[in-house]
Coordinates of C-alpha atoms in Angstrom, one line a residue:
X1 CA -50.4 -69.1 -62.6
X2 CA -52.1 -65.6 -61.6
X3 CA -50.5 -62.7 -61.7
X4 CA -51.9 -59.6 -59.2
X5 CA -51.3 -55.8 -59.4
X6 CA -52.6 -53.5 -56.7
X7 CA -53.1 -49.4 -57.3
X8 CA -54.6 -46.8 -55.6
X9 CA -52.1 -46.5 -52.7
X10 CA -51.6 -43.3 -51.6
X11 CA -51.2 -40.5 -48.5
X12 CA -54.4 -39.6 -46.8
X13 CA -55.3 -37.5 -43.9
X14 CA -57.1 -39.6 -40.9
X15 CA -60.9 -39.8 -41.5
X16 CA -60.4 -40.0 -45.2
X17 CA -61.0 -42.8 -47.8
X18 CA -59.3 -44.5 -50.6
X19 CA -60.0 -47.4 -52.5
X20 CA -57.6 -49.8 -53.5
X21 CA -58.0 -52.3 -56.8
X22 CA -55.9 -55.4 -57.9
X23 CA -55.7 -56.4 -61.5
X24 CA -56.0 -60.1 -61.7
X25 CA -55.4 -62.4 -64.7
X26 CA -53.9 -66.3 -65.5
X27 CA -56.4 -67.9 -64.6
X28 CA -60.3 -68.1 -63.7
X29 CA -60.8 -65.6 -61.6
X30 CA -64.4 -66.4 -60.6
X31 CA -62.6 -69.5 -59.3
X32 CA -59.9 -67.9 -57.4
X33 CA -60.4 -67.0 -53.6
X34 CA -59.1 -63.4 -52.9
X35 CA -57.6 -61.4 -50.0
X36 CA -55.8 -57.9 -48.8
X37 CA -52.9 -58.1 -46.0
X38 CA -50.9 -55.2 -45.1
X39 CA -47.3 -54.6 -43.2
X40 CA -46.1 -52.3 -41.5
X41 CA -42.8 -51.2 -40.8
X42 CA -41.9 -53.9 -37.7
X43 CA -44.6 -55.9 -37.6
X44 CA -46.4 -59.0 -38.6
X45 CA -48.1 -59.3 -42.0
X46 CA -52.1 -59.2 -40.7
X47 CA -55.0 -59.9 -42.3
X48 CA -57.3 -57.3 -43.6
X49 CA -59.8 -58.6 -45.4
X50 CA -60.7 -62.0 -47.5
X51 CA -63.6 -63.2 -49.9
X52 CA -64.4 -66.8 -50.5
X53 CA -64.5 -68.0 -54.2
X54 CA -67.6 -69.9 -53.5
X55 CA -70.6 -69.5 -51.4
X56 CA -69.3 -65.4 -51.2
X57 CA -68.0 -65.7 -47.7
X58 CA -66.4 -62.8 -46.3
X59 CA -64.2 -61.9 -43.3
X60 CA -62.7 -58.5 -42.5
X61 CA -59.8 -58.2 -39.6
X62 CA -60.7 -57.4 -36.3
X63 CA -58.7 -54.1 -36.5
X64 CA -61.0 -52.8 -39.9
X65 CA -64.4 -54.2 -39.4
X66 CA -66.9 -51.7 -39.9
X67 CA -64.6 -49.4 -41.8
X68 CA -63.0 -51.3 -44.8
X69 CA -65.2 -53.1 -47.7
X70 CA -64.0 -56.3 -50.2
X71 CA -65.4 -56.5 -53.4
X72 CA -64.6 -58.1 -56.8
X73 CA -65.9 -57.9 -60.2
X74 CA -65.6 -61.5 -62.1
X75 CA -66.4 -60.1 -65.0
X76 CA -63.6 -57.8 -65.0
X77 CA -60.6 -59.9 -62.8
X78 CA -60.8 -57.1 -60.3
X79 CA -60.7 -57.0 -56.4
X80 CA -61.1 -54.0 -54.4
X81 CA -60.7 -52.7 -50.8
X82 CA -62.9 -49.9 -49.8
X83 CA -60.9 -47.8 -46.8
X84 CA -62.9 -45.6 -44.8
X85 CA -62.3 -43.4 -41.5
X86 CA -58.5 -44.2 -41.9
X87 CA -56.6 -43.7 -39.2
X88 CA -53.1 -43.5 -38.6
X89 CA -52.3 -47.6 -37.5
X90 CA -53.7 -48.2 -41.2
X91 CA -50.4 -47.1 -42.6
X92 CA -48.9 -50.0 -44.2
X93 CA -48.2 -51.3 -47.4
X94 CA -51.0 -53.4 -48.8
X95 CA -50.9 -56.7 -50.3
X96 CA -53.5 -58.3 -52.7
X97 CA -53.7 -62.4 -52.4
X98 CA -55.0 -65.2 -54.5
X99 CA -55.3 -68.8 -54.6
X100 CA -57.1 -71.3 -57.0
X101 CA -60.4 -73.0 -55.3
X102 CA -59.1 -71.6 -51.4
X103 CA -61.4 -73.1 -49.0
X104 CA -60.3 -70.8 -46.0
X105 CA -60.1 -66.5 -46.8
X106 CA -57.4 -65.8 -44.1
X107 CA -54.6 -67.8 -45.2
X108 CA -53.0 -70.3 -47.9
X109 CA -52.7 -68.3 -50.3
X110 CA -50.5 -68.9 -52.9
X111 CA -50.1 -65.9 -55.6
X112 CA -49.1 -62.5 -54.0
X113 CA -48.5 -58.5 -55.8
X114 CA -46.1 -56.7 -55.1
X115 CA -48.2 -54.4 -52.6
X116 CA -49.0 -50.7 -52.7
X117 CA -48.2 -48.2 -49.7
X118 CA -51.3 -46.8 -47.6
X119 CA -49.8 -43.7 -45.8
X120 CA -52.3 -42.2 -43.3
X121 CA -51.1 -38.6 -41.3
X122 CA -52.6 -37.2 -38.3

C-alpha cells in the first residue's frame, strides 16, 4: 500500500509559479512510478506530467510542456511539480499518482491523494 499527500496548492496570478510536493510512504519509493493529473470543474481528469520508476523516463502533457517540471527525491519519498508561466486553464485541482513497478507514466496507476487546488486569476 502507498499512501500520497500533495501541498503547495494555492491562488496565483497568471505568469506566476508554485511548486507543488507529494509526501509518499508504504512502500519503496524508488520502485514506485509517479505522476500529477489535475481536474477541472467539467472536465476530464488529464495528464500533466509522469516519471518512470526505471530508466527516468519522463512525459509532460501537451498543454504544460515547456512550463511545468517533475522531480522526485528517493531519498526523501518526495515528488514535485514545478509550475511556471501559469495561466488561467491551469486552474484545477491537482492529483499526485503512484503505482508499484508502472511500466507506462500516463496511466494505471493505482494509489491516488486526495489532490490539492491550483487557482490561477487573470
Amino acid at each position: 500500500q502507498v499512501q500520497l499527500v500533495e501541498s503547495g496548492g494555492g491562488l496565483v496570478q497568471a505568469g506566476g509559479s508554485l511548486r507543488l510536493s507529494c509526501a509518499a510512504s508504504g512502500r519503496t519509493f524508488s520502485s514506485i512510478s509517479v505522476g500529477w493529473f489535475r481536474q477541472a470543474p467539467g472536465k476530464d481528469r488529464e495528464f500533466v506530467a509522469g516519471n518512470r520508476w526505471s530508466g527516468g523516463t519522463t512525459e509532460y502533457g501537451e498543454s504544460v510542456k515547456g512550463r511545468f517540471t517533475i522531480s522526485r527525491e528517493n531519498a526523501k519519498n518526495m515528488v514535485y511539480l514545478q509550475m511556471n508561466s501559469l495561466k488561467p486553464e491551469d486552474t484545477a485541482v491537482y492529483y499526485c499518482a503512484g503505482v508499484l513497478n508502472g511500466s507506462s507514466v500516463r496511466r494505471d496507476y493505482k494509489y491516488w491523494g486526495q489532490g490539492t487546488q491550483v487557482t490561477v486569476s487573470s
